[in-house]
Short mmCIF file of C-alpha atoms in Angstrom, two decimals:
data_model
loop_
_atom_site.label_atom_id
_atom_site.label_comp_id
_atom_site.label_asym_id
_atom_site.label_seq_id
_atom_site.Cartn_x
_atom_site.Cartn_y
_atom_site.Cartn_z
CA MET A 1 -7.62 57.93 16.26
CA GLY A 2 -6.53 56.85 19.44
CA ASN A 3 -5.52 53.68 21.35
CA THR A 4 -9.25 52.15 22.21
CA LEU A 5 -7.78 49.28 25.02
CA ASP A 6 -9.29 49.32 28.84
CA GLN A 7 -6.73 51.38 31.44
CA PRO A 8 -5.02 48.68 33.47
CA GLN A 9 -6.24 48.90 36.97
CA ILE A 10 -2.87 48.81 38.19
CA LEU A 11 0.99 50.29 37.13
CA LEU A 12 4.07 48.36 38.22
CA LYS A 13 7.27 51.17 38.70
CA ARG A 14 10.45 50.05 39.19
CA THR A 15 12.04 51.65 41.82
CA PHE A 16 15.51 50.54 42.52
CA VAL A 17 18.18 49.52 39.89
CA ARG A 18 21.79 49.29 40.22
CA ASP A 19 24.32 46.62 38.33
CA THR A 20 25.51 43.57 40.51
CA GLU A 21 29.90 43.72 41.25
CA THR A 22 31.76 41.66 43.47
CA GLN A 23 34.00 43.23 45.58
CA GLN A 24 36.47 40.97 46.65
CA GLU A 25 37.61 37.98 45.20
CA GLU A 26 37.91 34.65 47.97
CA LEU A 27 39.59 31.80 47.25
CA ASN A 28 39.51 28.38 48.87
CA GLU A 29 43.02 27.00 48.89
CA GLY A 30 43.93 23.25 47.27
CA GLY A 31 44.37 20.27 48.38
CA GLU A 32 45.12 16.52 47.47
CA PHE A 33 42.43 14.48 46.07
CA ALA A 34 40.59 13.15 49.05
CA VAL A 35 37.76 10.09 48.75
CA SER A 36 35.20 11.77 51.62
CA SER A 37 33.80 9.21 54.58
CA GLU A 38 30.49 8.78 52.23
CA ASP A 39 32.52 7.61 50.06
CA LYS A 40 34.50 5.11 51.12
CA ALA A 41 31.65 3.43 52.71
CA MET A 42 30.07 3.14 49.45
CA LEU A 43 33.24 1.63 47.71
CA ARG A 44 33.00 -0.94 50.69
CA ASP A 45 30.04 -1.70 50.06
CA GLU A 46 30.44 -2.28 46.36
CA GLU A 47 33.55 -4.81 46.61
CA SER A 48 31.55 -6.86 49.62
CA ARG A 49 28.89 -7.39 46.45
CA MET A 50 31.61 -8.09 43.99
CA LYS A 51 33.16 -10.65 45.90
CA SER A 52 29.54 -12.04 46.52
CA LYS A 53 28.55 -11.75 43.10
CA LYS A 54 32.35 -13.72 42.99
CA LYS A 55 31.46 -16.48 45.20
CA ASP A 56 28.50 -17.23 43.60
CA LYS A 57 29.53 -17.57 40.15
CA LYS A 58 32.37 -19.26 41.12
CA ASP A 59 30.24 -22.21 43.07
CA LYS A 60 27.63 -22.14 39.45
CA TRP A 61 30.29 -22.27 36.90
CA GLY A 62 32.72 -24.48 39.15
CA ALA A 63 36.50 -24.60 39.04
CA GLY A 64 36.72 -25.29 34.95
CA GLY A 65 34.91 -21.40 34.77
CA GLY A 66 38.36 -19.46 34.36
CA ALA A 67 38.38 -16.31 33.33
CA SER A 68 35.52 -16.49 30.99
CA ARG A 69 32.82 -16.46 34.30
CA GLY A 70 30.47 -13.19 34.48
CA ARG A 71 31.11 -11.80 31.18
CA SER A 72 29.22 -11.85 28.00
CA ARG A 73 30.29 -11.61 24.55
CA ARG A 74 28.34 -9.93 21.28
CA ALA A 75 29.12 -8.24 17.82
CA ALA A 76 27.80 -4.59 18.17
CA PRO A 77 23.82 -3.88 17.33
CA GLN A 78 23.17 -2.81 13.82
CA GLY A 79 22.07 0.86 15.38
CA PHE A 80 25.74 1.35 16.74
CA GLU A 81 27.57 0.10 13.68
CA SER A 82 25.29 1.23 10.89
CA PHE A 83 27.53 4.12 9.65
CA LEU A 84 30.19 1.44 9.52
CA ASN A 85 28.64 -1.54 7.62
CA PHE A 86 30.95 -1.81 5.08
CA LEU A 87 33.40 -3.51 7.30
CA ALA A 88 33.36 -6.83 7.40
CA ASN A 89 34.17 -7.74 10.64
CA PRO A 90 31.12 -5.39 13.00
CA THR A 91 32.26 -4.55 16.57
CA LEU A 92 33.09 -6.94 18.62
CA ILE A 93 32.01 -6.12 22.48
CA CYS A 94 32.86 -8.08 25.78
CA GLU A 95 30.94 -6.80 27.96
CA ASN A 96 30.66 -7.59 32.08
CA ALA A 97 33.85 -9.26 32.49
CA GLN A 98 35.09 -9.75 35.36
CA LEU A 99 38.33 -9.59 37.62
CA ASP A 100 39.68 -13.30 38.23
CA ASP A 101 41.01 -14.66 42.25
CA ASN A 102 44.68 -13.11 40.50
CA TYR A 103 43.26 -9.77 39.69
CA ASN A 104 43.61 -10.15 36.32
CA LEU A 105 41.08 -9.86 32.98
CA VAL A 106 41.32 -12.74 30.49
CA ILE A 107 38.79 -13.02 27.27
CA LYS A 108 39.24 -16.06 25.86
CA ASP A 109 38.97 -16.82 21.53
CA VAL A 110 38.99 -13.33 19.97
CA PRO A 111 39.82 -12.90 17.04
CA LEU A 112 42.23 -10.09 17.25
CA SER A 113 43.43 -10.25 13.20
CA ASN A 114 39.93 -8.82 12.44
CA TYR A 115 40.89 -5.17 14.24
CA SER A 116 42.81 -2.49 14.38
CA HIS A 117 42.42 -1.88 17.78
CA ILE A 118 40.75 -2.98 21.57
CA LYS A 119 39.39 -0.19 23.73
CA ILE A 120 38.95 -1.30 27.31
CA LEU A 121 36.84 1.02 29.15
CA GLY A 122 36.41 0.27 33.27
CA SER A 123 34.22 1.71 35.92
CA ASN A 124 33.45 1.58 39.38
CA ILE A 125 30.21 3.38 41.35
CA ILE A 126 32.07 6.39 41.60
CA SER A 127 34.89 6.37 38.93
CA ASN A 128 35.36 5.28 34.99
CA VAL A 129 38.76 4.72 33.55
CA CYS A 130 39.73 4.16 29.83
CA GLU A 131 42.44 2.48 27.62
CA MET A 132 43.06 2.54 24.22
CA ILE A 133 45.70 -0.59 22.55
CA PRO A 134 47.05 -0.80 19.24
CA LEU A 135 47.51 -3.80 17.51
CA ALA A 136 49.36 -4.94 14.38
CA PHE A 137 48.39 -3.64 11.82
CA ASN A 138 45.74 -5.70 9.24
CA ASP A 139 44.34 -5.35 5.89
CA ILE A 140 40.84 -3.77 6.73
CA LYS A 141 38.41 -6.27 5.40
CA THR A 142 35.42 -4.64 4.13
CA ARG A 143 32.19 -5.77 1.89
CA ASP A 144 30.62 -4.99 -1.59
CA LEU A 145 27.31 -2.92 -0.56
CA ARG A 146 27.56 -1.82 -4.20
CA LEU A 147 23.84 -2.93 -5.78
CA LYS A 148 24.00 -5.86 -7.64
CA SER A 149 22.99 -5.55 -11.52
CA GLN A 150 20.36 -7.99 -12.94
CA LEU A 151 21.96 -7.55 -16.40
CA LYS A 152 24.17 -9.92 -18.19
CA ALA A 153 27.76 -8.74 -18.01
CA ASP A 154 28.46 -10.94 -21.77
CA THR A 155 25.45 -8.94 -22.94
CA PHE A 156 25.05 -5.75 -25.05
CA TYR A 157 22.39 -3.30 -23.45
CA SER A 158 21.30 0.03 -24.99
CA GLN A 159 18.74 2.53 -24.27
CA SER A 160 16.50 4.49 -26.83
CA ARG A 161 14.14 7.03 -26.52
CA LYS A 162 11.03 6.96 -29.45
CA THR A 163 8.27 9.07 -30.23
CA THR A 164 5.29 7.73 -32.53
CA GLN A 165 2.21 9.47 -33.86
CA LEU A 166 -0.37 7.50 -34.74
CA LEU A 167 -3.52 8.30 -36.52
CA ALA A 168 -6.78 6.59 -35.73
CA GLY A 169 -6.47 2.98 -36.94
CA ASN A 170 -2.87 2.64 -37.53
CA LYS A 171 -1.46 0.05 -35.04
CA ILE A 172 2.31 -0.03 -33.35
CA GLU A 173 3.94 -3.02 -32.42
CA ILE A 174 6.17 -3.11 -29.58
CA LYS A 175 8.33 -6.57 -29.55
CA ASP A 176 9.28 -6.63 -25.22
CA MET A 177 7.25 -4.81 -23.22
CA THR A 178 9.11 -6.37 -20.10
CA SER A 179 11.90 -3.86 -21.18
CA THR A 180 9.85 -1.11 -22.21
CA GLU A 181 7.53 2.08 -20.31
CA LEU A 182 5.21 4.08 -22.26
CA LYS A 183 3.69 7.06 -21.98
CA ILE A 184 -0.05 7.26 -24.25
CA ILE A 185 -1.67 10.54 -24.73
CA ASP A 186 -4.69 10.20 -26.47
CA SER A 187 -7.14 13.58 -25.56
CA VAL A 188 -6.86 16.75 -24.59
CA PRO A 189 -6.72 16.31 -20.91
CA LYS A 190 -3.51 14.46 -21.24
CA LEU A 191 -1.91 16.37 -23.25
CA PHE A 192 -2.59 19.55 -21.03
CA ASP A 193 -1.18 17.19 -17.81
CA ILE A 194 1.60 16.63 -19.80
CA GLN A 195 2.79 19.85 -21.16
CA LYS A 196 2.02 21.28 -17.23
CA ALA A 197 4.62 18.83 -16.23
CA LEU A 198 7.05 20.21 -18.72
CA ARG A 199 6.46 23.58 -17.75
CA LEU A 200 7.20 22.57 -14.02
CA SER A 201 10.38 20.52 -14.85
CA ASN A 202 11.62 24.00 -16.74
CA GLY A 203 10.90 25.29 -13.02
CA LYS A 204 8.30 27.31 -15.01
CA ASP A 205 4.68 27.66 -14.34
CA ASN A 206 3.41 31.17 -14.90
CA GLU A 207 0.34 32.40 -17.09
CA ASN A 208 -0.61 35.37 -16.18
CA GLY A 209 0.05 35.44 -13.17
CA GLN A 210 -2.04 31.96 -12.71
CA GLY A 211 0.36 29.37 -13.82
CA TYR A 212 -0.28 26.90 -16.60
CA ASP A 213 -4.48 25.81 -14.96
CA PHE A 214 -4.60 29.92 -16.82
CA TRP A 215 -5.50 27.06 -19.75
CA LYS A 216 -7.53 24.04 -17.83
CA TYR A 217 -11.08 25.64 -19.19
CA LEU A 218 -9.71 24.19 -22.76
CA LYS A 219 -9.67 19.92 -21.56
CA ARG A 220 -13.41 20.34 -21.56
CA TRP A 221 -13.90 22.96 -24.13
CA ASP A 222 -15.86 19.87 -26.16
CA ASN A 223 -18.19 19.46 -23.19
CA LEU A 224 -19.20 23.46 -22.97
CA SER A 225 -22.45 24.71 -24.34
CA GLU A 226 -21.85 27.62 -27.42
CA ARG A 227 -22.97 29.81 -24.84
CA GLU A 228 -20.18 28.75 -22.37
CA LYS A 229 -17.70 28.62 -25.31
CA ILE A 230 -18.55 32.69 -26.03
CA GLN A 231 -18.21 33.41 -22.12
CA LYS A 232 -14.65 31.85 -22.30
CA TYR A 233 -13.79 33.38 -25.81
CA ASP A 234 -15.09 36.76 -24.74
CA GLU A 235 -12.55 36.41 -21.05
CA PHE A 236 -9.98 34.27 -22.91
CA ALA A 237 -9.54 36.13 -26.74
CA SER A 238 -5.78 35.69 -28.02
CA HIS A 239 -3.57 34.32 -31.02
CA GLU A 240 -3.30 31.18 -28.51
CA LEU A 241 -6.61 30.27 -28.47
CA ASN A 242 -7.88 31.07 -31.96
CA MET A 243 -5.64 28.79 -33.14
CA TYR A 244 -6.62 26.07 -30.76
CA ILE A 245 -10.36 26.65 -32.20
CA TYR A 246 -8.93 26.30 -35.72
CA VAL A 247 -7.49 23.15 -35.16
CA ARG A 248 -10.63 21.34 -32.87
CA ASP A 249 -13.64 23.49 -33.44
CA GLN A 250 -14.23 24.74 -36.97
CA PRO A 251 -17.87 25.16 -36.64
CA PHE A 252 -17.27 27.84 -33.65
CA PHE A 253 -14.00 29.06 -35.44
CA ASN A 254 -16.51 29.98 -38.55
CA LYS A 255 -19.56 31.67 -36.14
CA VAL A 256 -17.36 33.98 -33.94
CA VAL A 257 -13.88 33.66 -34.29
CA ARG A 258 -13.44 34.48 -37.99
CA PRO A 259 -16.09 37.40 -37.78
CA PHE A 260 -13.99 38.76 -34.80
CA ILE A 261 -10.48 38.18 -36.49
CA LYS A 262 -11.90 39.85 -39.97
CA ASN A 263 -13.04 42.80 -38.39
CA LYS A 264 -10.23 43.71 -36.56
CA ILE A 265 -8.60 46.72 -37.70
CA GLU A 266 -4.96 45.96 -38.03
CA LYS A 267 -4.60 42.60 -39.12
CA ASP A 268 -0.88 40.42 -38.42
CA ASN A 269 0.99 37.61 -40.18
CA LEU A 270 -0.99 34.75 -37.74
CA ASP A 271 -4.48 37.00 -38.65
CA TYR A 272 -4.45 36.54 -42.40
CA ILE A 273 -3.44 32.92 -41.67
CA LEU A 274 -6.60 31.97 -39.85
CA LEU A 275 -8.62 33.51 -42.33
CA GLU A 276 -6.94 31.53 -44.94
CA ASP A 277 -6.82 35.16 -47.35
CA LYS A 278 -5.31 33.54 -50.39
CA GLU A 279 -3.79 36.52 -51.28
CA ASN A 280 -1.97 37.56 -48.11
CA VAL A 281 -1.25 33.36 -47.02
CA LEU A 282 0.28 32.89 -50.48
CA ARG A 283 2.55 36.92 -50.59
CA LEU A 284 3.47 34.91 -46.76
CA ALA A 285 4.67 31.78 -48.77
CA ALA A 286 7.23 33.86 -51.12
CA ALA A 287 10.67 33.35 -50.25
CA HIS A 288 11.59 37.08 -48.84
CA ASN A 289 8.89 37.40 -46.84
CA PHE A 290 8.72 33.27 -45.41
CA ALA A 291 12.24 33.38 -44.23
CA GLN A 292 10.82 36.35 -41.55
CA LEU A 293 8.64 33.94 -40.35
CA ASN A 294 9.28 32.26 -37.05
CA SER A 295 8.57 28.20 -37.19
CA LEU A 296 4.72 28.61 -34.91
CA GLU A 297 3.84 30.94 -38.21
CA MET A 298 5.42 28.37 -40.89
CA ALA A 299 3.39 25.53 -39.23
CA MET A 300 0.11 27.12 -39.41
CA LEU A 301 0.82 28.71 -42.86
CA ALA A 302 1.68 24.86 -44.10
CA LEU A 303 -1.99 24.16 -42.88
CA ALA A 304 -3.77 27.38 -44.43
CA LEU A 305 -2.05 26.92 -48.03
CA ASN A 306 -3.22 23.03 -47.38
CA LYS A 307 -6.60 24.67 -48.99
CA ILE A 308 -4.92 26.43 -51.30
CA ASP A 309 -2.93 25.16 -53.13
CA LYS A 310 -1.60 21.51 -51.74
CA ASN A 311 2.36 21.21 -53.71
CA GLU A 312 2.85 24.93 -51.77
CA ALA A 313 2.10 23.19 -48.66
CA LYS A 314 3.93 20.24 -48.91
CA GLN A 315 7.35 22.00 -49.73
CA VAL A 316 6.34 24.54 -46.42
CA SER A 317 5.75 21.22 -44.41
CA GLY A 318 8.64 19.65 -45.71
CA TYR A 319 11.27 22.98 -44.96
CA VAL A 320 9.80 22.96 -41.46
CA GLU A 321 10.52 19.43 -40.83
CA SER A 322 13.92 19.90 -42.32
CA LYS A 323 14.62 22.63 -40.64
CA GLY A 324 13.44 21.13 -36.70
CA LYS A 325 16.15 18.92 -37.66
CA THR A 326 19.09 20.50 -38.32
CA ILE A 327 18.32 21.94 -34.66
CA LYS A 328 21.25 21.06 -32.50
CA LEU A 329 19.99 18.24 -29.88
CA ASP A 330 20.71 18.90 -26.15
CA THR A 331 20.92 15.04 -24.98
CA GLU A 332 21.16 16.11 -21.52
CA ARG A 333 17.55 18.52 -21.20
CA PHE A 334 15.81 16.16 -23.67
CA ASN A 335 16.50 13.06 -21.61
CA LEU A 336 15.07 15.18 -18.72
CA LEU A 337 12.09 16.13 -20.76
CA TYR A 338 11.61 12.52 -21.95
CA GLU A 339 11.39 11.16 -17.83
CA ALA A 340 8.98 14.29 -17.15
CA VAL A 341 7.21 12.98 -19.99
CA LEU A 342 7.22 9.02 -18.84
CA LYS A 343 6.96 9.93 -14.75
CA SER A 344 3.95 12.47 -15.13
CA LYS A 345 0.24 11.36 -13.52
CA VAL A 346 -2.31 12.56 -16.28
CA GLU A 347 -6.18 12.22 -15.97
CA GLY A 348 -7.96 9.10 -17.36
CA ASP A 349 -3.98 7.49 -17.52
CA ASN A 350 -5.03 3.70 -17.03
CA LEU A 351 -2.42 1.25 -18.62
CA ASP A 352 -3.68 -1.77 -16.14
CA GLU A 353 -4.35 -3.71 -19.27
CA LEU A 354 -0.35 -2.89 -20.62
CA LYS A 355 1.04 -3.65 -17.08
CA LYS A 356 -0.74 -7.18 -17.38
CA ALA A 357 0.29 -7.83 -20.61
CA LYS A 358 3.64 -6.87 -19.13
CA GLU A 359 3.31 -9.28 -16.63
CA LYS A 360 2.57 -11.85 -18.68
CA GLU A 361 5.33 -11.98 -20.98
CA VAL A 362 7.56 -11.67 -17.71
CA LEU A 363 6.04 -15.00 -16.47
CA LYS A 364 6.30 -16.51 -19.89
CA ARG A 365 9.71 -15.79 -19.91
CA ARG A 366 9.76 -17.50 -16.59
CA MET A 367 8.18 -20.40 -17.26
CA GLN A 368 10.89 -21.08 -20.95
CA GLU A 369 13.50 -20.09 -18.61
CA GLU A 370 12.30 -22.90 -16.36
CA LYS A 371 11.88 -25.30 -19.29
CA ARG A 372 15.26 -25.24 -20.32
CA LYS A 373 16.43 -25.89 -17.06
CA MET A 374 14.26 -28.81 -17.08
CA GLU A 375 15.21 -29.64 -20.72
CA VAL A 376 19.45 -29.94 -19.58
CA TYR A 377 19.01 -31.32 -16.18
CA GLU A 378 16.91 -34.29 -17.97
CA GLU A 379 19.60 -34.46 -20.69
CA GLU A 380 21.87 -34.89 -17.39
CA GLU A 381 20.65 -37.33 -15.52
CA ARG A 382 20.42 -39.48 -19.33
CA CYS A 383 24.00 -38.97 -20.26
CA LEU A 384 24.76 -40.18 -16.55
CA LYS A 385 22.47 -42.87 -16.83
CA GLU A 386 24.67 -44.31 -19.97
CA CYS A 387 27.89 -43.71 -18.65
CA GLU A 388 26.97 -45.95 -15.57
CA ALA A 389 25.59 -48.45 -18.40
CA GLU A 390 28.74 -48.55 -20.13
CA VAL A 391 30.69 -48.94 -17.00
CA MET A 392 28.81 -51.90 -15.49
CA MET A 393 29.14 -53.65 -19.35
#
């Protein structure tokens, strides 16, 4: 393979290359600063223009104008001192100040006690001068920019986080909707979105290199046809999918998944549990074998035992529950995950009715507060009238 580009029509070649060097240094002799004739003419024009302006202002303001004529004073704009907005007294700028007839600059009514220094900047058409004058030391007055809390100072408050599991037909009472944040998880799609949010909060969203969306098809598993379910199972067959179908879709599990697991040459503990093999399930429930199971296998074993020996299933589930309570909880980590659940956006999450109820509760409280204030006001008015009547008597 070679270069298939068209041959250029013209080739340019450098024929002369050399370094640039200074052979001899020639410097002019220094001298005193001198104003050129052009600058002198500009100064004279500026001086005559200033005198004419001064005369016009004198005629306008009269003799009583004094040193305040021709200047304006203002506080610095917000954009100028926004990084110093904690100061009680912003920067004071006196601009366009003019010299009086005696070439003095007088500025009246300046609260010097509010400032630490004065900076004077003088300018004409060709030059600028600047002078910094320190003032007597004064305590710097500041503003409190902290956010004011809406909570009462003499009241005790606490923050609690709680998870409640409700079966169909059960109810839960929330006493104070105004100070409660909640998230309702009542469907598989919502659960999927919550789990994805938790994985992202851990900084991990990887499942076989495809992210947690690898399991996205489970959100619509109940709406798939039997042929589509078989295709998905053929593509994603695994222990995780077997457990999901065992819990959520027993007909498909008995028809497709159970024969598949039963015909496996090598079976592990989870396979025996899903097959509900009585002999092996009871063997795993024995103390010397049960201690070797992980938490997930223990939970699935309790489900299988519930169909074989309910008393044994109750003991296993009780052990799993007590084991969970003994795990040391990382409070900071727990709060982070809890906030991730509350702030997550899930499919089909519609809390409009709850929000309306919350707003209604807030309005009700405000009306009660206004009613209480009105009763206090009427009581004070009544007492005042009674006092006036006694005085008159």
